[in-house]
CSV table of C-alpha atoms in Angstrom, one decimal:
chain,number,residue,atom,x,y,z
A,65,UNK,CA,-41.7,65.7,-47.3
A,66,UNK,CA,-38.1,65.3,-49.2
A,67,UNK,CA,-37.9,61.9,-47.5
A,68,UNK,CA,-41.2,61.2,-48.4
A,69,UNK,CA,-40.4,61.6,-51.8
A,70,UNK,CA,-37.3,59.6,-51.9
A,71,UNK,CA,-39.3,56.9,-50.1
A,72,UNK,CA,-42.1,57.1,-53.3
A,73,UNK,CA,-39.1,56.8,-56.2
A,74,UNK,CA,-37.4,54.2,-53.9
A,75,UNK,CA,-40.4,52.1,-54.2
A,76,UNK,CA,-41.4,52.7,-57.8
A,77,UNK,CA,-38.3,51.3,-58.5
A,78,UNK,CA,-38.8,48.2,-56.7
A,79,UNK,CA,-42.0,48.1,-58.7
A,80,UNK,CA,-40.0,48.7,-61.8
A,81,UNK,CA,-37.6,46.2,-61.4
A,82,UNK,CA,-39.9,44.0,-60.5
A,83,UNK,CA,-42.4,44.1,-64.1
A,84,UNK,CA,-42.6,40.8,-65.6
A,85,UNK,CA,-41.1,41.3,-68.8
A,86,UNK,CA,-42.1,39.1,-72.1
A,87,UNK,CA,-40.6,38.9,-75.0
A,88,UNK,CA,-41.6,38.8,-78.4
A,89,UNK,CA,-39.3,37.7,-81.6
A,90,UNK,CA,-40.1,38.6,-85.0
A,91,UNK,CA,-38.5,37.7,-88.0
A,92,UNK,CA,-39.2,41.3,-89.3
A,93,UNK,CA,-37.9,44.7,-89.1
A,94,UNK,CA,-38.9,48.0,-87.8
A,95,UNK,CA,-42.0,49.3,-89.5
A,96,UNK,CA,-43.1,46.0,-91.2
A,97,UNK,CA,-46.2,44.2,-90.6
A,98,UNK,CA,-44.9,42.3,-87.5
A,99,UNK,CA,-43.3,45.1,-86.1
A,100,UNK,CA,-46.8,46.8,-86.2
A,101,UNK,CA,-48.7,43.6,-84.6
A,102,UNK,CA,-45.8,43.3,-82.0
A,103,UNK,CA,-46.6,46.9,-81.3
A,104,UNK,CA,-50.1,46.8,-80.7
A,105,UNK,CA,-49.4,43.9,-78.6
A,106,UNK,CA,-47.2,44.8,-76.5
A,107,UNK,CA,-49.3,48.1,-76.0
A,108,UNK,CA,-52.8,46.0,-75.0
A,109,UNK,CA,-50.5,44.0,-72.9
A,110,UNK,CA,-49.1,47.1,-70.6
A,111,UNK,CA,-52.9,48.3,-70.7
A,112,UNK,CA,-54.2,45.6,-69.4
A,113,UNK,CA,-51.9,44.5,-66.5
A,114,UNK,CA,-51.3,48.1,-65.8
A,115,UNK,CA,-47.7,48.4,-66.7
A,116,UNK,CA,-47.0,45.2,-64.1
A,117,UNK,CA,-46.1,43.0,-68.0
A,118,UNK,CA,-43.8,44.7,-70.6
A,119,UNK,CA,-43.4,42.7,-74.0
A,120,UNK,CA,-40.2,43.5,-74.9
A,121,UNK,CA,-39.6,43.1,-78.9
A,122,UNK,CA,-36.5,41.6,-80.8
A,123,UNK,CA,-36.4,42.6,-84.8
A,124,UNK,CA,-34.4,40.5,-87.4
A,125,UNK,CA,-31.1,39.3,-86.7
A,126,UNK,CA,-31.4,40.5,-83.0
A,127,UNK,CA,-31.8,36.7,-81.9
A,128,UNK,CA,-30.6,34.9,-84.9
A,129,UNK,CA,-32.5,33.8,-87.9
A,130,UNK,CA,-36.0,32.8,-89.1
A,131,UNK,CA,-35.3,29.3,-87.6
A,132,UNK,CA,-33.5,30.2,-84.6
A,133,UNK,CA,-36.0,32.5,-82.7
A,134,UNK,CA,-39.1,29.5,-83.2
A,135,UNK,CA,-36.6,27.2,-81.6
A,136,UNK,CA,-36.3,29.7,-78.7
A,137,UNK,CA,-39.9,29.9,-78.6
A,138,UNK,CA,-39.7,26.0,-78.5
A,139,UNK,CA,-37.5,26.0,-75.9
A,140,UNK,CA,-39.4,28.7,-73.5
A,141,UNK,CA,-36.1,31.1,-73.8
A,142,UNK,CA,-38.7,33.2,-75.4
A,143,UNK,CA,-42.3,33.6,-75.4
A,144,UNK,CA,-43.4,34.6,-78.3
A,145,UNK,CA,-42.6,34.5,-82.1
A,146,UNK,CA,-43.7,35.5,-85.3
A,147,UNK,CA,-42.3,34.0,-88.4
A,148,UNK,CA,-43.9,33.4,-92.0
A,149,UNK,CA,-45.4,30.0,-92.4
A,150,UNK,CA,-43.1,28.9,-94.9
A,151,UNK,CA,-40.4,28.9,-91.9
A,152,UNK,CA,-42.0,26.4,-90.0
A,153,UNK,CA,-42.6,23.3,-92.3
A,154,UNK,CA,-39.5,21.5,-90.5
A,155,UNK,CA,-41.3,21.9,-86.8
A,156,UNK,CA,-44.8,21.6,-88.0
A,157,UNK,CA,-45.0,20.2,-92.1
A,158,UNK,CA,-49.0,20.4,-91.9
A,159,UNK,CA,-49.0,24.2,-91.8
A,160,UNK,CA,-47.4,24.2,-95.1
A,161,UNK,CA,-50.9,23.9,-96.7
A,162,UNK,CA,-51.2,27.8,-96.2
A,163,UNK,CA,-47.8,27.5,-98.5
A,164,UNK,CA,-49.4,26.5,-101.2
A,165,UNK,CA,-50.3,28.3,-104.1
A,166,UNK,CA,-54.2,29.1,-105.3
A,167,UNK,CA,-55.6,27.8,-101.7
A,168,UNK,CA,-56.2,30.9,-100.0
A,169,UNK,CA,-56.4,33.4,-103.1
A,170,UNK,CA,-55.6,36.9,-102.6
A,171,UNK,CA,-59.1,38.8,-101.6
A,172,UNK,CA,-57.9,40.2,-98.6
A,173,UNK,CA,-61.0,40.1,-96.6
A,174,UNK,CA,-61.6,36.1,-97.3
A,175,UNK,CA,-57.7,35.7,-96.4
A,176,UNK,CA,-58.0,37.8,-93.2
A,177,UNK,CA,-61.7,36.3,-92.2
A,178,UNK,CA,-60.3,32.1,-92.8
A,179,UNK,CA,-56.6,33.3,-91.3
A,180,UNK,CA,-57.8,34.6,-88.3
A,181,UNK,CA,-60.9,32.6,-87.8
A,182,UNK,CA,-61.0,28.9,-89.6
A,183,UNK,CA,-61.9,26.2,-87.3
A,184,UNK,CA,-59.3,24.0,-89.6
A,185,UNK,CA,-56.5,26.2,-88.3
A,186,UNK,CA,-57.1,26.8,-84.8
A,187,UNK,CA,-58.6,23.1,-83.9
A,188,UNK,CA,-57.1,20.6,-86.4
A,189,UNK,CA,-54.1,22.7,-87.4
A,190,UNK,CA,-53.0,24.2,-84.4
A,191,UNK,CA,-53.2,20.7,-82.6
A,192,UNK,CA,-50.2,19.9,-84.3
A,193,UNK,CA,-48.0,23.1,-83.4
A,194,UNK,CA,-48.3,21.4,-79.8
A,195,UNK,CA,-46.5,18.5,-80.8
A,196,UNK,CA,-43.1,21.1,-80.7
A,197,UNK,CA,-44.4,22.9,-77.3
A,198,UNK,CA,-45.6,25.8,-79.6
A,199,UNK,CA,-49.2,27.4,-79.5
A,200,UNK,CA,-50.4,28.5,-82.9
A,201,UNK,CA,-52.3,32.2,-81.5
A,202,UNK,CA,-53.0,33.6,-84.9
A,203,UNK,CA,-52.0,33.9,-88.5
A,204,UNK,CA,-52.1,37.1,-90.7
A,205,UNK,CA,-51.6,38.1,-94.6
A,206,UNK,CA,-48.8,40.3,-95.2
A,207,UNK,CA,-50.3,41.1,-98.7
A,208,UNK,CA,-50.4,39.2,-102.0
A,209,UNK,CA,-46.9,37.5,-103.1
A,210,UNK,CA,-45.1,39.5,-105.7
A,211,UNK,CA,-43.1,38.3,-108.0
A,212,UNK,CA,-39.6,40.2,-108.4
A,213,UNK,CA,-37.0,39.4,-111.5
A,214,UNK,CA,-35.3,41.2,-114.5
A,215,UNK,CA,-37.5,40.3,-117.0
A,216,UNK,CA,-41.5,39.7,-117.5
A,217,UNK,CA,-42.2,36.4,-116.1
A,218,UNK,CA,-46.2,35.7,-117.8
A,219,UNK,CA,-45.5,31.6,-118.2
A,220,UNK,CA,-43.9,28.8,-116.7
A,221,UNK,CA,-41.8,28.8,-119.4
A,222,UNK,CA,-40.4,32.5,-118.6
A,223,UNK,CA,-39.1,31.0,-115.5
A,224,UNK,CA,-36.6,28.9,-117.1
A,225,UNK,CA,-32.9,29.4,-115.9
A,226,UNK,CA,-34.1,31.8,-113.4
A,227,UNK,CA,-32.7,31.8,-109.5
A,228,UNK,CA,-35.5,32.5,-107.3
A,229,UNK,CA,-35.1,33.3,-103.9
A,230,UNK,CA,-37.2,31.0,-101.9
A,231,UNK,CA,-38.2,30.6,-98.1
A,232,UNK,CA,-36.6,27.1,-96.2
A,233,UNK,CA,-39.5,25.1,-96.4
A,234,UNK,CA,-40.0,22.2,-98.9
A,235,UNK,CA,-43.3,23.6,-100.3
A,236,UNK,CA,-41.9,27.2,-100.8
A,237,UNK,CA,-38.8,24.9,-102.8
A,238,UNK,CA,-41.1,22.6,-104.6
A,239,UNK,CA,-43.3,25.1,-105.6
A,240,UNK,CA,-40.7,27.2,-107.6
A,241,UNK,CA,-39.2,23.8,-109.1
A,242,UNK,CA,-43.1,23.4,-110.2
A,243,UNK,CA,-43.1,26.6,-111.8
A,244,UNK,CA,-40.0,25.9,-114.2
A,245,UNK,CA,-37.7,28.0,-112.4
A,246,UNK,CA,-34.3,27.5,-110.0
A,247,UNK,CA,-35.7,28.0,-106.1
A,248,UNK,CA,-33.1,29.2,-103.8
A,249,UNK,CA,-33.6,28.9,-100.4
A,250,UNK,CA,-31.8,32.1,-98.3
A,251,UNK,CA,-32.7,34.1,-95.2
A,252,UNK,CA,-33.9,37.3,-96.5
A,253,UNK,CA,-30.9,39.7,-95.0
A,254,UNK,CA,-28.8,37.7,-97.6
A,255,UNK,CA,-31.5,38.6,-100.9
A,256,UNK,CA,-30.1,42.3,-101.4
A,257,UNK,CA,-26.5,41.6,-102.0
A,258,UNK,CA,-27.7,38.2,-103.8
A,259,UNK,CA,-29.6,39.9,-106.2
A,260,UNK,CA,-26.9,42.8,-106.7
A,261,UNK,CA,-24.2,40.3,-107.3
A,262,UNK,CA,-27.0,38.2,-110.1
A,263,UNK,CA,-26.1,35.3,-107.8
A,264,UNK,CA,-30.0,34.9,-107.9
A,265,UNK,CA,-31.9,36.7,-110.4
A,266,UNK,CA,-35.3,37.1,-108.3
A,267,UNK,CA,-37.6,36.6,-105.3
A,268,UNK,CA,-41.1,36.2,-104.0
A,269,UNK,CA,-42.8,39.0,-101.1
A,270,UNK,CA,-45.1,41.4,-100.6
A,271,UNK,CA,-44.9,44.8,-101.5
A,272,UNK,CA,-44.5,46.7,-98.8
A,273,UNK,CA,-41.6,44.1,-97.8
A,274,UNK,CA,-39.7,44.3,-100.8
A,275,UNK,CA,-39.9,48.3,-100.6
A,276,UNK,CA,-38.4,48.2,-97.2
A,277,UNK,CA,-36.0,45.7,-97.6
A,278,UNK,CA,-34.8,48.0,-101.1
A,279,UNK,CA,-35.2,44.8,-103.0
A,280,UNK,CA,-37.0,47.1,-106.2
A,281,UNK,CA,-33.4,48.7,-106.0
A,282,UNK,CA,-32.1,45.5,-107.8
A,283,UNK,CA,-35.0,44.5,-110.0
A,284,UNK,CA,-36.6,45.7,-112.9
A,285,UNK,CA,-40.1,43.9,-112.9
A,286,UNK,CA,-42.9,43.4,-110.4
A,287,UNK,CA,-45.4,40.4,-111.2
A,288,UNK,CA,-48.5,40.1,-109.7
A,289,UNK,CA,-49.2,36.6,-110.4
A,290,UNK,CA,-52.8,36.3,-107.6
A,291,UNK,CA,-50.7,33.3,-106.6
A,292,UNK,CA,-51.2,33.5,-102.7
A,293,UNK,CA,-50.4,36.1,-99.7
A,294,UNK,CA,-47.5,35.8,-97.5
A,295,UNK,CA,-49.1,34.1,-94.2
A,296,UNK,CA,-46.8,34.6,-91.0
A,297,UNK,CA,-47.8,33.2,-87.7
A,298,UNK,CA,-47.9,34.4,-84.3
A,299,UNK,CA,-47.1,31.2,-81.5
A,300,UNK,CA,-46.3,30.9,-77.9
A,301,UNK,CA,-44.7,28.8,-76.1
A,302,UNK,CA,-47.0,26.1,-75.1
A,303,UNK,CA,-45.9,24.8,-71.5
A,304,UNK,CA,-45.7,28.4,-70.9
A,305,UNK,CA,-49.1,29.8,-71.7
A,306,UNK,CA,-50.6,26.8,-69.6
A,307,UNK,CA,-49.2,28.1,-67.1
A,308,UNK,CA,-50.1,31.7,-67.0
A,309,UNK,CA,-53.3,32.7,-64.2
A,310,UNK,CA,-56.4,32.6,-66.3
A,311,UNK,CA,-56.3,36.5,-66.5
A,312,UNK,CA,-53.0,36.7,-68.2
A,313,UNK,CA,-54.1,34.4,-70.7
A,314,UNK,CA,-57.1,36.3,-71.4
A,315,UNK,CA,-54.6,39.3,-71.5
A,316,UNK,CA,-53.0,37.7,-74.1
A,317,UNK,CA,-56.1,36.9,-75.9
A,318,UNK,CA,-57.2,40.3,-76.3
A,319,UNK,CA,-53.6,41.6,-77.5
A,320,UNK,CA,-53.8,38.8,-80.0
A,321,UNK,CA,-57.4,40.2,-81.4
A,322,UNK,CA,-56.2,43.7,-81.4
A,323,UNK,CA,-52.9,43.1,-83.2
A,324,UNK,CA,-54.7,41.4,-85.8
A,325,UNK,CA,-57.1,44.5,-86.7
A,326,UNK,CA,-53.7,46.6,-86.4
A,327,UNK,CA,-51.6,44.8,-88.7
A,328,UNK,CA,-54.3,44.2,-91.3
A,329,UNK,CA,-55.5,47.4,-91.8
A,330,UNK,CA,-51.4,48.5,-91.7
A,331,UNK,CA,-51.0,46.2,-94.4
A,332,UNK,CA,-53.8,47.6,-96.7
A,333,UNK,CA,-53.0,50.6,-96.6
A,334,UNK,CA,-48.3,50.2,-96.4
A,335,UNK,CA,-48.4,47.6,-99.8
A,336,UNK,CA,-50.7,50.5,-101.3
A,337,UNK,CA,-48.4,53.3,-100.7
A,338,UNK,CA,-45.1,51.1,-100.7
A,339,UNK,CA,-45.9,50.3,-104.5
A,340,UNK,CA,-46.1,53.9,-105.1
A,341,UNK,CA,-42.9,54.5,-103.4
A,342,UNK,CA,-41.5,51.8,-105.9
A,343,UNK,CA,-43.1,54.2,-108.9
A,344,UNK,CA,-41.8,57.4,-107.4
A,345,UNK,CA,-38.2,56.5,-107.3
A,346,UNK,CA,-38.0,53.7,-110.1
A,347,UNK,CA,-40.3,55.4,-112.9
A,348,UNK,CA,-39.3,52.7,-115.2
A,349,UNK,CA,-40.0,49.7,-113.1
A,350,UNK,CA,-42.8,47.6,-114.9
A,351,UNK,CA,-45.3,46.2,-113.4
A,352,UNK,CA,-47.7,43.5,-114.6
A,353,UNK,CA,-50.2,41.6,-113.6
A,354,UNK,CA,-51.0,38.3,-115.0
A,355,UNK,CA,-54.5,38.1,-117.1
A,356,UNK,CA,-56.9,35.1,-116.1
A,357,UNK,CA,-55.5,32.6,-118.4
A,358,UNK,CA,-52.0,33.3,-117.5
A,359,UNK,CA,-53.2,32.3,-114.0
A,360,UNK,CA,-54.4,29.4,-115.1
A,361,UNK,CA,-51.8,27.7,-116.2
A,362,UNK,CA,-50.1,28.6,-112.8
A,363,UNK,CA,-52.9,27.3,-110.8
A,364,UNK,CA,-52.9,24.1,-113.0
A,365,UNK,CA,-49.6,23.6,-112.2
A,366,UNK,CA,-49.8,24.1,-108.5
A,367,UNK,CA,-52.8,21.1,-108.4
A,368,UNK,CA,-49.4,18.7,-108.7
A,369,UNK,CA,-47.8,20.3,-105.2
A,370,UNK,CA,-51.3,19.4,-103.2
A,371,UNK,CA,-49.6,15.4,-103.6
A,372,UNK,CA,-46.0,16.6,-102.4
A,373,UNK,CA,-47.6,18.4,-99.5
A,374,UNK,CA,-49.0,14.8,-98.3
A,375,UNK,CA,-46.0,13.3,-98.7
A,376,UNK,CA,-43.9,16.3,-97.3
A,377,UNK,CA,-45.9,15.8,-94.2
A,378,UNK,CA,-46.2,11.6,-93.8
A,379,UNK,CA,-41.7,11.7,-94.4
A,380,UNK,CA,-41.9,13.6,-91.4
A,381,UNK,CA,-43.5,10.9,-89.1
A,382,UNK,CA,-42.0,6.9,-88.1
A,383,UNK,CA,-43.4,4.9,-90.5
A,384,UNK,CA,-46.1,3.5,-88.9
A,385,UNK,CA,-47.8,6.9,-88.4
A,386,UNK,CA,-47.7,7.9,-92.1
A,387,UNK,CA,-51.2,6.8,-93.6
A,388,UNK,CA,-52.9,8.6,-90.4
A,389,UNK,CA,-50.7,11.3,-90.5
A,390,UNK,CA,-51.6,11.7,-95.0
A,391,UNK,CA,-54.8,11.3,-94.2
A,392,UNK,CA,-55.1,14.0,-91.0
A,393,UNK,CA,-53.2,16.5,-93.8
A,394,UNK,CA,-55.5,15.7,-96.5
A,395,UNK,CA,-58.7,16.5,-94.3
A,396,UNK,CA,-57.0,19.8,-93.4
A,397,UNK,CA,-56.4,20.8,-96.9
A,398,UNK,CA,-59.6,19.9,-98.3
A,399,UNK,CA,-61.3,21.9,-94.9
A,400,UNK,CA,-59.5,25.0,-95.9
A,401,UNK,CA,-60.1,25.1,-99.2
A,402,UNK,CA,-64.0,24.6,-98.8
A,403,UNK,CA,-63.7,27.7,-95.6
A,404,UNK,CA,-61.2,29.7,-98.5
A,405,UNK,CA,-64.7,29.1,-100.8
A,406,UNK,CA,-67.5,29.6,-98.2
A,407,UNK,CA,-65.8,33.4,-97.3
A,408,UNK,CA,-65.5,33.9,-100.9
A,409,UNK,CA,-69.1,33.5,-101.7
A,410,UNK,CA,-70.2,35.7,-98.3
A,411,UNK,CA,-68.6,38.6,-99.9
């Protein structure tokens, strides 16, 4: 009996070492919204192949920056990562049109419906992600984009002479410029001490993020401008996905689907109580919200980036593939932003 027992471990062991192990990069930290999708996808993912797959998750830092973990992904070192959309412009410029502000709005359920569902994204769009051996599997909101900075910031003209922390892309860059204000591209484990030191006096991200990341520690304003949510992505490696046996990429498929329910209602509800957090420990932190015609003159503004996003994306091809390539980004802007409208009106 004793030896049959030995024999049992013995072979669970072989079994163990034997689990086909995944792994999963995310340019996010414990608790955050990626963390949460990673989760839930690593969970379905055990569930489904009866513990034979583990998806084993690296956090910021763990695997280098933003940049660093899609080129792994690239590269098939590893299989999946997630990373905001504004990181990607260099590997993929036509995904920046999610970059840009007043396209998809900030009503949550349109956001979440076009992100996870547009036929723009996940035929025209995603086509191009191949072209760097990624898979586009699914984009998210992280929650609307919150302004952070030392004083109110209503105009464009509030923005003058102000540092803003910006994401690497040229949209997230241009954007700022646009706006009147200083962009300042840095990976976001550099913002705290940035901000501390005044080398930058502000930054862009979602609630819950800036909570976490102790950014309201070292600011004394919170705008809500109804600019835009902070998309991130979730790719694969291409070559490797066509390869996987049918069931494993319907395994996949399903984790995908569940992780997106996860980490959207996790993001309702952690920007909610995150922002009460914020009140809790900094009573005096003000928080406003830009009225309608304060909007405006923001959205106005932004109607001059939908030109640099065309030529962002043309530059990035020879030159005799730059009027196709305009044109192929043109049609995928103008598709998202009549879906962005069609899900608005449904509601």
């Amino acid at each position: 009996m004793k030896q049959f027992g030995i024999m049992l471990l013995s072979l669970g062991m072989i079994f163990s070492a034997q689990a086909e192990t995944w792994k999963f990069a995310s340019e996010e930290d414990k608790t955050d919204v990626q963390d949460i999708y990673a989760q839930k996808f690593a969970e379905v993912i055990k569930k489904e192949s009866d513990g034979d797959i583990r998806v084993r998750i690296y956090y910021y830092g763990q695997l280098g920056t933003e940049n660093d973990i899609v080129e792994l992904a690239a590269k098939g070192t590893i299989q999946f990562v997630s990373v905001g959309s504004g990181h990607l412009g260099s590997y993929v410029p036509e995904v920046q049109a999610v970059s840009l502000p007043y396209v998809l709005g900030t009503d949550e359920a349109v956001t979440h419906k076009v992100l996870t569902g547009s036929p723009t994204i996940y035929e025209n769009l995603a086509a191009k992600f191949e072209n760097v051996n990624l898979k586009l599997l699914s984009m998210m909101s992280e929650g609307e984009m919150v302004w952070g900075a030392n004083k109110a910031i209503r105009t464009p003209e509030d923005f003058a002479d102000q540092k803003i922390r910006t994401f690497t892309s040229t949209i997230p860059v241009e954007t700022y410029k646009t706006f009147g204000a200083t962009p300042t591209p840095l990976s976001w484990g550099e913002v705290y001490g940035s901000l501390q030191l005044k080398t930058i006096d502000g930054m862009v991200n979602p609630i819950y993020f800036i909570y976490n990341a102790k950014w309201h520690e070292v600011q004394d304003y919170l705008m809500f401008p109804g600019q835009q949510p902070y998309v991130s992505t979730v790719s694969t490696n291409s070559k490797w996905f066509s390869e996987l046996a049918p069931e494993k990429q319907a395994m996949v498929r399903k984790a995908i689907k569940e992780a997106d329910k996860a980490a959207y209602d996790y993001q309702l509800r952690i920007n909610q109580e995150n922002l009460d957090k914020i009140m809790a420990e900094r009573p005096n932190m003000q928080v406003v919200k830009l009225n309608k015609e304060e909007r405006e003159r923001f959205k106005q503004l932004s109607k001059n980036l939908h030109e640099t996003y065309l030529d962002v994306v043309a530059n990035a091809y020879p030159a005799e593939e730059q009027a196709a390539a305009r044109k192929e980004a043109k049609a995928i802007l103008e598709s998202l932003i009549q879906e962005v409208k069609v899900a608005a009106s449904q509601q």
